[in-house]
CSV table of C-alpha atoms and ligand atoms in Angstrom, one decimal:
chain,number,residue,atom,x,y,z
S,38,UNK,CA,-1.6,-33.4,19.6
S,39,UNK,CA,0.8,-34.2,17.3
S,40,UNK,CA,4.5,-35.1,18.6
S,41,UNK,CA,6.5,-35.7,15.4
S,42,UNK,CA,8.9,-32.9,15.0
S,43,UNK,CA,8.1,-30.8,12.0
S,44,UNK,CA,9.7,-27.9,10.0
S,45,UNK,CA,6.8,-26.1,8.4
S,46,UNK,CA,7.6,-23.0,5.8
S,47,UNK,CA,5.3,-19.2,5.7
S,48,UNK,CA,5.0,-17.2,3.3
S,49,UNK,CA,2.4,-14.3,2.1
S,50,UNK,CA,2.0,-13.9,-1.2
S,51,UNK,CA,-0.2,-11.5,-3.6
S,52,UNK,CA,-1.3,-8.4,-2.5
S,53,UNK,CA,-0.6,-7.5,1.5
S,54,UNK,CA,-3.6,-7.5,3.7
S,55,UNK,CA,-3.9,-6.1,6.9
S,56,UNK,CA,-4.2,-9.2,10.0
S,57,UNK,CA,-1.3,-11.2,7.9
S,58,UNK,CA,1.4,-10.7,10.8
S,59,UNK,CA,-1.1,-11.9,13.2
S,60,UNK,CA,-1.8,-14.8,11.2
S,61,UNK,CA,1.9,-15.9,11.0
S,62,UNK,CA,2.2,-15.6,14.5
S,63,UNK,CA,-1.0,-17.5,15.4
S,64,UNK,CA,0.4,-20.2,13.3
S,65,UNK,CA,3.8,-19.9,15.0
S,66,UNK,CA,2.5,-20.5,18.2
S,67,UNK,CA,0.4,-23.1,18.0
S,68,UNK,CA,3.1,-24.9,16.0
S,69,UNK,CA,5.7,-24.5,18.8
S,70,UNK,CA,2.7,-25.3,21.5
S,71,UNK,CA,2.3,-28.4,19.5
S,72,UNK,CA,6.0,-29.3,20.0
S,73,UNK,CA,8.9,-27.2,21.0
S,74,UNK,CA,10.8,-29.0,18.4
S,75,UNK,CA,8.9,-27.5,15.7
S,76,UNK,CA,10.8,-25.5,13.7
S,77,UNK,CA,9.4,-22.6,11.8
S,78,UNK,CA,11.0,-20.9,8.3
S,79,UNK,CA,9.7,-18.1,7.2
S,80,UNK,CA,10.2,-16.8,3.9
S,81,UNK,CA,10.6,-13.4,2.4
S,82,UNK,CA,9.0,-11.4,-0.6
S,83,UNK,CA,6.5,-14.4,-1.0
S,84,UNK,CA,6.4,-16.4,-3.9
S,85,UNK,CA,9.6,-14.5,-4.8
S,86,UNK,CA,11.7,-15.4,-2.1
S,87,UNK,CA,10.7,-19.2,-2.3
S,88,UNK,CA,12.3,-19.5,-5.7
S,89,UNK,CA,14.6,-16.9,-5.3
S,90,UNK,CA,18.5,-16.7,-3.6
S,91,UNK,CA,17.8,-18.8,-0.6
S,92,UNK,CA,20.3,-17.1,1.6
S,93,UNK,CA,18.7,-13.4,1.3
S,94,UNK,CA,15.3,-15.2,1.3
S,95,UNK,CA,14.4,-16.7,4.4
S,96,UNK,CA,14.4,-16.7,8.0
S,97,UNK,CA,15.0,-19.9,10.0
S,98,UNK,CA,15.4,-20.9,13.9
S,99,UNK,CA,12.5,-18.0,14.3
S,100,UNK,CA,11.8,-17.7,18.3
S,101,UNK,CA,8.9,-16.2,20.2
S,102,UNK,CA,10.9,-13.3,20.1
S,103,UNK,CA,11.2,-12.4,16.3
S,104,UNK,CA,7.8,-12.4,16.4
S,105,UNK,CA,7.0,-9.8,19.2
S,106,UNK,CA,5.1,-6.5,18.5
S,107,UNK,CA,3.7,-7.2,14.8
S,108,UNK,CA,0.3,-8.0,15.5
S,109,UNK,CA,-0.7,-4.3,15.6
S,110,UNK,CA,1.2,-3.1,11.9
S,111,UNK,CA,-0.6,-3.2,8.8
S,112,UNK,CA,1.1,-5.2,5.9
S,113,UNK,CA,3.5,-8.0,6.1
S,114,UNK,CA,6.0,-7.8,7.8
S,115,UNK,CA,8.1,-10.6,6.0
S,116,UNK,CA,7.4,-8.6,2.4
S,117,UNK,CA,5.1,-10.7,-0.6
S,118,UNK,CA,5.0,-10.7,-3.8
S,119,UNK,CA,3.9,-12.0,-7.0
S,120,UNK,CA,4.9,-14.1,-9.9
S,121,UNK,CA,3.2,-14.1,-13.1
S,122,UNK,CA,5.5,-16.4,-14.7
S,123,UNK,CA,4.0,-19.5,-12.4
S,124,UNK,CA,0.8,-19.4,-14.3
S,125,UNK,CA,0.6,-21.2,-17.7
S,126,UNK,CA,1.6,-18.9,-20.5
S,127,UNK,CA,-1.5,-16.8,-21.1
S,128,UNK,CA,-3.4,-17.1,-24.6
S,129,UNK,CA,-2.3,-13.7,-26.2
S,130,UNK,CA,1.6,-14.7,-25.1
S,131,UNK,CA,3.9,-14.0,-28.1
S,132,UNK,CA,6.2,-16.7,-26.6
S,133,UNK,CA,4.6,-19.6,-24.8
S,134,UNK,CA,7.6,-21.7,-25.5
S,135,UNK,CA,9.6,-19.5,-23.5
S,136,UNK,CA,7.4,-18.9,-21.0
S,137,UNK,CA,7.1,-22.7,-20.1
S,138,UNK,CA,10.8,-22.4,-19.7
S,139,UNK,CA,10.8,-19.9,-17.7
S,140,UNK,CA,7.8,-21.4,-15.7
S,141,UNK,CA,9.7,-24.5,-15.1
S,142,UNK,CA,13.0,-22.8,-14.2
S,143,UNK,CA,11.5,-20.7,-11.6
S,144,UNK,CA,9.9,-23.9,-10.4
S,145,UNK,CA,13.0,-25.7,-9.8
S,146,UNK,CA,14.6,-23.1,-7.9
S,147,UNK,CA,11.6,-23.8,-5.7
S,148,UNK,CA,11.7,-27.0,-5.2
S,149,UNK,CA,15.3,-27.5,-4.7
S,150,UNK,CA,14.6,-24.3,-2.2
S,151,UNK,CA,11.6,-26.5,-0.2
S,152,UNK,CA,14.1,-29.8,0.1
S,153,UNK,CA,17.3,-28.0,1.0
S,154,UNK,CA,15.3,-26.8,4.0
S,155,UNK,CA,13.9,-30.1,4.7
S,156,UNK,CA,10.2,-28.7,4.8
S,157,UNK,CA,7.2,-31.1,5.7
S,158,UNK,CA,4.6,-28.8,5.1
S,159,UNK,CA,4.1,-25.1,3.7
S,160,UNK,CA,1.9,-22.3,5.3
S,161,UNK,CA,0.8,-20.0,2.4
S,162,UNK,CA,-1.7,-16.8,3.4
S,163,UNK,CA,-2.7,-14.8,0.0
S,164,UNK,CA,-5.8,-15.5,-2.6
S,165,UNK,CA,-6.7,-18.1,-5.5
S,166,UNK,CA,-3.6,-17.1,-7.4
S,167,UNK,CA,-1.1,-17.7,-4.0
S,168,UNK,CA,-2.9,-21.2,-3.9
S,169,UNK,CA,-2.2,-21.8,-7.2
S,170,UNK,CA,1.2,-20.5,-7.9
S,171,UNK,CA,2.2,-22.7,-4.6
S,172,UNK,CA,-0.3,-25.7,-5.5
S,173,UNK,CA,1.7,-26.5,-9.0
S,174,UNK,CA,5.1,-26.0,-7.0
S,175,UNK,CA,4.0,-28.7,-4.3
S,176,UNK,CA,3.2,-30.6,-6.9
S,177,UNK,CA,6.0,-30.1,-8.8
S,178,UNK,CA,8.3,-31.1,-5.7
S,179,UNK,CA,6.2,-34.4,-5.2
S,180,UNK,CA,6.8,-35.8,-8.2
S,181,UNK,CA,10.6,-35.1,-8.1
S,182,UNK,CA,11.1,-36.4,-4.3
S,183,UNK,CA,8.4,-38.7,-4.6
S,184,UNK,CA,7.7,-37.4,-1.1
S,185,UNK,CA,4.4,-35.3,0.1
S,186,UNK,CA,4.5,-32.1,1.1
S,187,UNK,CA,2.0,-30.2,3.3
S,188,UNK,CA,-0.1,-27.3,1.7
S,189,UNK,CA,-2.4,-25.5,3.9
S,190,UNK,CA,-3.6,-22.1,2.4
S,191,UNK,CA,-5.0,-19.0,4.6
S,192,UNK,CA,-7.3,-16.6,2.7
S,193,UNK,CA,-6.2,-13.2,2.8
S,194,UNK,CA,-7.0,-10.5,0.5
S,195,UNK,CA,-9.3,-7.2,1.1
S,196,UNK,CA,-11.3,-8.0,-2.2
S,197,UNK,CA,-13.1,-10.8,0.3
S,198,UNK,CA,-12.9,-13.5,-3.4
S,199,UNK,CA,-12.1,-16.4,-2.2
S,200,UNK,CA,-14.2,-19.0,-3.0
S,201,UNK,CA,-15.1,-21.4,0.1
S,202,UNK,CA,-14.8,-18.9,2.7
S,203,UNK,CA,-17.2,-16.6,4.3
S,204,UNK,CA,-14.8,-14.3,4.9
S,205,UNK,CA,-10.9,-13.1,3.9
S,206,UNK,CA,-8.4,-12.0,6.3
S,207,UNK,CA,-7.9,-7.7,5.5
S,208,UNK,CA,-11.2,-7.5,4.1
S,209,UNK,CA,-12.8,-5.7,7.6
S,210,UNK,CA,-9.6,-3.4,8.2
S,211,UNK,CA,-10.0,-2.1,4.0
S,212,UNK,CA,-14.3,-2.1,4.4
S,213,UNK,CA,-13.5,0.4,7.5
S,214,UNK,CA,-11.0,2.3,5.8
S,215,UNK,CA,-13.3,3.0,2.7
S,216,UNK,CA,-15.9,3.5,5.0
S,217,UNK,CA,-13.6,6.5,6.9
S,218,UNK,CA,-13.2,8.3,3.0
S,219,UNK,CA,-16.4,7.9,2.3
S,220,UNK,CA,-17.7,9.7,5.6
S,221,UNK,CA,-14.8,12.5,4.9
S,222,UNK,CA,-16.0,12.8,1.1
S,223,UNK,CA,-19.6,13.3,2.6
S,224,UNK,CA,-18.3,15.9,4.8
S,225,UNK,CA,-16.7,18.2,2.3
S,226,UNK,CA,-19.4,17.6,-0.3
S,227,UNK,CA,-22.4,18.5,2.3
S,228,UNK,CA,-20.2,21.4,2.9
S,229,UNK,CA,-19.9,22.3,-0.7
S,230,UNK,CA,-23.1,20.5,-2.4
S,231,UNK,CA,-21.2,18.2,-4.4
S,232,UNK,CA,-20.4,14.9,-6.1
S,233,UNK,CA,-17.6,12.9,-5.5
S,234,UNK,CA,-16.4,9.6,-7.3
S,235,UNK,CA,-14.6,7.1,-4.6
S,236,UNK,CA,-13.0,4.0,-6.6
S,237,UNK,CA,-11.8,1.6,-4.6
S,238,UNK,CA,-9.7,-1.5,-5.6
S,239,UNK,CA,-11.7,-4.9,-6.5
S,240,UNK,CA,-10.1,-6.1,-10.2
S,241,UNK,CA,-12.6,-8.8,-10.6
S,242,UNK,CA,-14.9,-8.2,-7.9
S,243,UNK,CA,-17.0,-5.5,-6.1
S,244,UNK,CA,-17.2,-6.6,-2.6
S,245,UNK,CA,-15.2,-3.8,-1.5
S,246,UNK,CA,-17.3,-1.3,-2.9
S,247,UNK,CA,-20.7,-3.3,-2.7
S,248,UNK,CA,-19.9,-3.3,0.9
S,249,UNK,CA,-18.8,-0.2,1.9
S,250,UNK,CA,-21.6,1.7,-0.5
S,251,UNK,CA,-24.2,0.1,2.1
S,252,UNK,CA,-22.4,0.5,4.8
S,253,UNK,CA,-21.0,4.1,4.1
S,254,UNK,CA,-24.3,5.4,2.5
S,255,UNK,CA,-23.5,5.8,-1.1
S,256,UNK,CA,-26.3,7.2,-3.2
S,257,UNK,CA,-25.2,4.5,-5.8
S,258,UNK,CA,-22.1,2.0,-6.3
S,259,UNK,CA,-20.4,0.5,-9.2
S,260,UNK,CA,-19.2,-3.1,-9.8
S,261,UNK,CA,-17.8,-4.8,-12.2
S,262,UNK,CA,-19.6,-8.2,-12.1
S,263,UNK,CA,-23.0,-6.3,-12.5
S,264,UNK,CA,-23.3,-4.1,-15.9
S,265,UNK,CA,-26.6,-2.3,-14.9
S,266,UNK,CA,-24.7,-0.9,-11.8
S,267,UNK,CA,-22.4,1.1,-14.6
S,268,UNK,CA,-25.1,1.4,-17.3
S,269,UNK,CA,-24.2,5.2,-17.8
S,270,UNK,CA,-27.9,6.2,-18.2
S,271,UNK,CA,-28.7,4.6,-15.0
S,272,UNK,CA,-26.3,6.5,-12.6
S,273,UNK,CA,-27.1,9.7,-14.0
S,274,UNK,CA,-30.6,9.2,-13.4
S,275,UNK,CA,-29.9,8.0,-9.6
S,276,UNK,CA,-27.7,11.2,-9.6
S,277,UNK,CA,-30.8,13.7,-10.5
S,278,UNK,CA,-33.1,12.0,-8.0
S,279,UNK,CA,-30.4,12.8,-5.6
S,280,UNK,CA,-30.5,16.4,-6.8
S,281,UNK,CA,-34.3,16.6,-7.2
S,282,UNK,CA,-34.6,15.1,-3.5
S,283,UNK,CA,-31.9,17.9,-2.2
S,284,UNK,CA,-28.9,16.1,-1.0
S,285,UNK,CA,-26.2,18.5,-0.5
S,286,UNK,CA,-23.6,15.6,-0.6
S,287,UNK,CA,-23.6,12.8,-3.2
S,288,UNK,CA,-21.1,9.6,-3.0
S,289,UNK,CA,-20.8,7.4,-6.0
S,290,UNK,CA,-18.4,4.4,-5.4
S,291,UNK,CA,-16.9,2.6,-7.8
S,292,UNK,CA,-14.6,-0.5,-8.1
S,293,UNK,CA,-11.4,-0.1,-9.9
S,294,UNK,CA,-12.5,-3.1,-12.0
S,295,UNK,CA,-15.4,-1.4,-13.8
S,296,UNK,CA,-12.9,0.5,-15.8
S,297,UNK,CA,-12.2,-2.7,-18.0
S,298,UNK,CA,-15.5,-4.2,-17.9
S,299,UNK,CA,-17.3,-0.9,-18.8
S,300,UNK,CA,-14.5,-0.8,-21.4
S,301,UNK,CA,-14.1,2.8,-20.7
S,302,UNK,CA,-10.5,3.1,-19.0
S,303,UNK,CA,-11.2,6.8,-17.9
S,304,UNK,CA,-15.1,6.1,-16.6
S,305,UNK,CA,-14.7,8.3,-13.6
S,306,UNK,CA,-13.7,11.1,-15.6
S,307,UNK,CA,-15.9,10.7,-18.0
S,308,UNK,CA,-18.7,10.2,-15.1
S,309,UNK,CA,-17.8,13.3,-13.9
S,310,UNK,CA,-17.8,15.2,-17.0
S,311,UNK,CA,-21.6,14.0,-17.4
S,312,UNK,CA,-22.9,14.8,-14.5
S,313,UNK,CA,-21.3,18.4,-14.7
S,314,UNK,CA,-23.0,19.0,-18.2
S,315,UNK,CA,-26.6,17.3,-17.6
S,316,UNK,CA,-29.1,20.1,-18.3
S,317,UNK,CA,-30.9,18.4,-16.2
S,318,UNK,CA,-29.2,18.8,-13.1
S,319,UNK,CA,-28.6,22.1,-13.9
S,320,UNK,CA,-32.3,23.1,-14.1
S,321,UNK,CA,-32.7,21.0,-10.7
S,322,UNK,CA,-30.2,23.5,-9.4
S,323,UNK,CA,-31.6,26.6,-11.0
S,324,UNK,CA,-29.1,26.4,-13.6
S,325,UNK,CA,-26.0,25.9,-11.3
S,326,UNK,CA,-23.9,22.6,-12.5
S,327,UNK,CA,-22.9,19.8,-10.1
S,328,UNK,CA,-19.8,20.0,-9.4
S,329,UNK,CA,-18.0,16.6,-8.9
S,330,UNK,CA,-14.9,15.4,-7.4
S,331,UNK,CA,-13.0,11.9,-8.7
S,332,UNK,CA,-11.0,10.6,-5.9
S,333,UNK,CA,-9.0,7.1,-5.6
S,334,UNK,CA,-8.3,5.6,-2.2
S,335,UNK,CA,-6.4,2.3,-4.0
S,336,UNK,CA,-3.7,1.5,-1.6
S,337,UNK,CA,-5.0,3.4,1.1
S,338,UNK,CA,-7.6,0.9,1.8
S,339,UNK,CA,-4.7,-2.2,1.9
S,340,UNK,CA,-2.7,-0.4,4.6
S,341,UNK,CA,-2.8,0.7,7.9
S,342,UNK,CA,-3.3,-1.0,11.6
S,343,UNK,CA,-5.5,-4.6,11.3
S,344,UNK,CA,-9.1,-3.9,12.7
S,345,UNK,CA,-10.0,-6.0,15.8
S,346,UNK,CA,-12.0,-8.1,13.8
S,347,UNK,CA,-9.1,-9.1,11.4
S,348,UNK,CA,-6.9,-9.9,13.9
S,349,UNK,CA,-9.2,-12.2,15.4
S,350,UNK,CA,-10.0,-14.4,12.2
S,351,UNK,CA,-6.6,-14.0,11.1
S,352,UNK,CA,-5.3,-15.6,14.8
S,353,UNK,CA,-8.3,-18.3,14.1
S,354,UNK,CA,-7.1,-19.3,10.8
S,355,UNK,CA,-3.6,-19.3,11.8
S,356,UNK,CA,-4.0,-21.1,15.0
S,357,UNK,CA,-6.0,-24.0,12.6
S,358,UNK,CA,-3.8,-24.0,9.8
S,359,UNK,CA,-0.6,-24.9,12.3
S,360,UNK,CA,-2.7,-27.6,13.2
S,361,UNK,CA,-3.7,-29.0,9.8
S,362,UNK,CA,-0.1,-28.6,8.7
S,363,UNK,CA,1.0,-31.0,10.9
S,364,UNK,CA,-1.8,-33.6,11.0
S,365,UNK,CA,-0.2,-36.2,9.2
S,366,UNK,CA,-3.5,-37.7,7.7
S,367,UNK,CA,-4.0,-34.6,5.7
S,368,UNK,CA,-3.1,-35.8,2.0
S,369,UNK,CA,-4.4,-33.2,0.0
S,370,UNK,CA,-4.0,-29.6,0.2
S,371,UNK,CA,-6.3,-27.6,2.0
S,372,UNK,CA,-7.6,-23.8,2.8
S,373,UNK,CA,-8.4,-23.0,6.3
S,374,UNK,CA,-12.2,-21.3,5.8
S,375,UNK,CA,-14.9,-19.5,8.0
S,376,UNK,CA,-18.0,-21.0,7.2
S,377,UNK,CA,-21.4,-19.4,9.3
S,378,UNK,CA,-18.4,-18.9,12.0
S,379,UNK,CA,-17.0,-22.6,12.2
S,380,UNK,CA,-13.6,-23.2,11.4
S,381,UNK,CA,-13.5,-25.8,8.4
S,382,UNK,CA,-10.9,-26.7,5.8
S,383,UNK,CA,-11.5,-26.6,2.4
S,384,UNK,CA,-10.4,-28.5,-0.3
S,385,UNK,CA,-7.4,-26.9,-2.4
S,386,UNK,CA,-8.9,-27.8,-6.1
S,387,UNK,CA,-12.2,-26.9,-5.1
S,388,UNK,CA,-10.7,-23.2,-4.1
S,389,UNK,CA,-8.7,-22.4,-7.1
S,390,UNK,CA,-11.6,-23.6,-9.8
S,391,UNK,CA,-14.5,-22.0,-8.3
S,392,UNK,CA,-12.4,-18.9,-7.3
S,393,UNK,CA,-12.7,-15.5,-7.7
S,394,UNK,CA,-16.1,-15.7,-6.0
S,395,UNK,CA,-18.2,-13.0,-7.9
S,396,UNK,CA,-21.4,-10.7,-6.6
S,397,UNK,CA,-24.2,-12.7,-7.9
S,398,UNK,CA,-26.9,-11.5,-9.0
S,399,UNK,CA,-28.8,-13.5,-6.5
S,400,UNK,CA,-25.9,-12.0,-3.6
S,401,UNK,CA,-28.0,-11.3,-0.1
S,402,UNK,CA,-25.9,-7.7,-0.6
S,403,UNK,CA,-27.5,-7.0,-3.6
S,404,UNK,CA,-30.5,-7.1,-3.0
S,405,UNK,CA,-30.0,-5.0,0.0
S,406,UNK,CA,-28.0,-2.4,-1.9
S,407,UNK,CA,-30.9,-2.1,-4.5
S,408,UNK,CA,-33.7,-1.5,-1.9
S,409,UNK,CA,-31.4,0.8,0.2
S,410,UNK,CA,-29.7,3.1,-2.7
S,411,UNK,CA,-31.5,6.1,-4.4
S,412,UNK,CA,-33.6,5.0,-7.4
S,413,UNK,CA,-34.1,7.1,-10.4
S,414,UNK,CA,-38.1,7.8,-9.5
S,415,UNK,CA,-37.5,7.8,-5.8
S,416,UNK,CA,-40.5,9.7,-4.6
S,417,UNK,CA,-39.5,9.8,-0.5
X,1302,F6P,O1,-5.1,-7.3,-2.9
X,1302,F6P,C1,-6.0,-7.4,-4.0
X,1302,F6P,C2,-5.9,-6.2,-4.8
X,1302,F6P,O2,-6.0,-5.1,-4.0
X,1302,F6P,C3,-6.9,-6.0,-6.0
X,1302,F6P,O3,-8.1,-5.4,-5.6
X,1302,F6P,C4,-6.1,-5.2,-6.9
X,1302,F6P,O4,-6.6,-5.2,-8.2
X,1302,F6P,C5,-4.7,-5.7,-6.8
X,1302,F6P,O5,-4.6,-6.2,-5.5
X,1302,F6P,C6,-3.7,-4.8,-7.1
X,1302,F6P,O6,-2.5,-5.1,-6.5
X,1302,F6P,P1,-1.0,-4.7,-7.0
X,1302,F6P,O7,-1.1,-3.3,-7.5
X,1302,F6P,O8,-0.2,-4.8,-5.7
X,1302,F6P,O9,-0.6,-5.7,-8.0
């Protein structure tokens, strides 16, 4: 156990994912078990609050107290954020001059924020773009103060994309929630004999929907990593063996980030307006159309009460990170991962360059989706 006082930052950044509060408060204990004198800050709004107005921005001499009762809410309760500006200046940017500027201004505020607090190490839950955005201001401070500072990362994000983990705190809580639509889509379509279109969110990758279309039943799922799973042709035909092999209730699912790969920013309208028209279909239905149903569960899927399951990895990885951030052999920055259910940290570098991690081809879930959804010549 480590008995060198400490004064160790939070924050969550990125998008809010549900088992965040019980991470923080994992990581709270375990740093006060590890020495009373530990003192915790936590910061607000994320990213934005760290190189923001200090005084609005964080929370110090936290107790046991200030952290009573938030294991159970969704969210976070000490607000995130994002900020773009922390990345280098994008190609297409009109103005990478003044982006820099502004890149290096915001990381100064930062910096001067991390040493006015005397910090020795920073606690930062959120995805590849967190650990990056944080990773270049750690850096940023060391070369200033000429002094280390602690990083220790905490994946959290439903789209389950971070690289080196098996799994990302929110990602069960969002997988249950699309599950739930899904089951309440089937419901009303079984009722009715239709279609429905579910997107769900995944920019840059389809766990979310990969998942959830096993586990919730989908006749077929879209992703964005995988072009024959929105080859047009291909779900229409998976459609009319639905409707040849008399399912009342059809579910496509589709993640939000097909719309840009597809290169079709209105695909599940235009979906919809297919499988309504396909003369196919119709004659399948003695000349009746399909009537479909394009629904969006978005942010729906990021809220609401942590599952079980969440709460318990996120009180792992919290409980381990308090105890990385104050080992004072640990040079380099690190992410706290699951790996085949061991605890293990993970090299910061090799986090950010291999992340997002995408559905390969070769994925075990692929390869279960394809021999478990409907195929065009299905034939039982
Ligand atoms: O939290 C990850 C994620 O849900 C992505 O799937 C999605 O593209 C993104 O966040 C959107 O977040 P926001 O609208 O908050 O920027």
């Amino acid at each position: 156990m480590n008995r060198t006082i400490q004064r160790i930052g939070i924050l969550t950044s990125g998008g809010d994912a549900p088992g965040m509060n019980a991470a923080i408060r994992a990581a709270f204990r375990r740093l006060k078990a590890c020495s009373k004198d530990n003192e915790v800050v936590l910061f607000r709004e994320g990213l934005n609050g760290l190189a923001g107005r200090l005084e609005v921005n964080h929370l110090s001499e936290i107790n046991r107290s200030d952290l009573r009762g938030i294991i159970h809410r969704g969210g976070t309760f000490i607000g995130t954020g994002r900020i773009p500006e922390l990345k280098p200046a994008p190609a297409d940017c009109p103005d990478p001059d003044a982006w820099e500027k502004r890149r290096q201004e915001i990381t100064d505020v930062a910096v001067v924020n991390l040493r006015q607090l005397r910090l020795s190490g920073v606690i930062v839950l959120g995805g590849d773009g967190s650990f990056k955005g944080m990773d270049h201001i750690r850096r940023a401070y060391e070369v200033r103060y000429n002094e280390p500072l602690r990083l220790v990362g905490i994946p959290a994000t439903i789209d389950n994309d971070i690289w080196g983990t098996d799994a990302s705190i929110g990602f069960d809580t969002a997988l249950n929630s699309t599950v739930d639509a899904l089951r309440k889509l089937r419901d009303t379509c079984e009722s009715h004999r239709r279609c429905a279109i579910l997107e769900v969110m995944g920019n840059s990758s389809g766990w979310l929907a990969l998942a959830a279309g096993i586990a919730g039943g989908a006749t077929t799922l879209m992703i964005p990593e995988r072009p024959e799973t929105y080859d047009i042709e291909l779900v229409l035909a998976r459609v009319r063996a639905a409707v040849r092999l008399n399912y009342r209730s059809i579910v496509i699912v589709m993640a939000e980030g097909v719309r840009k790969s597809s290169g079709y920013k209105d695909l599940p309208d235009r979906l919809r307006e297919l499988i309504e028209n396909d003369d196919k279909i119709r004659q399948y239905q003695g000349g009746r159309s399909l009537e479909t149903r394009v629904n969006i569960i978005g942010y729906i899927a990021r809220g609401g009460q942590p599952t079980a399951a969440d709460n318990l990895l996120a009180s792992e990885l919290g409980f381990e990170a308090a105890n990385a951030v104050t080992d004072e052999s640990l040079t380099n920055p690190v992410m706290i991962a699951i790996q085949r259910g061991q605890l293990t940290r993970v090299a910061f570098d090799e986090v950010v360059r291999n992340s997002p991690r995408l559905v390969e081809e070769t994925s075990p879930m692929v390869t279960v989706a394809r021999s478990l959804l409907i195929s065009a010549d299905q034939d039982f």
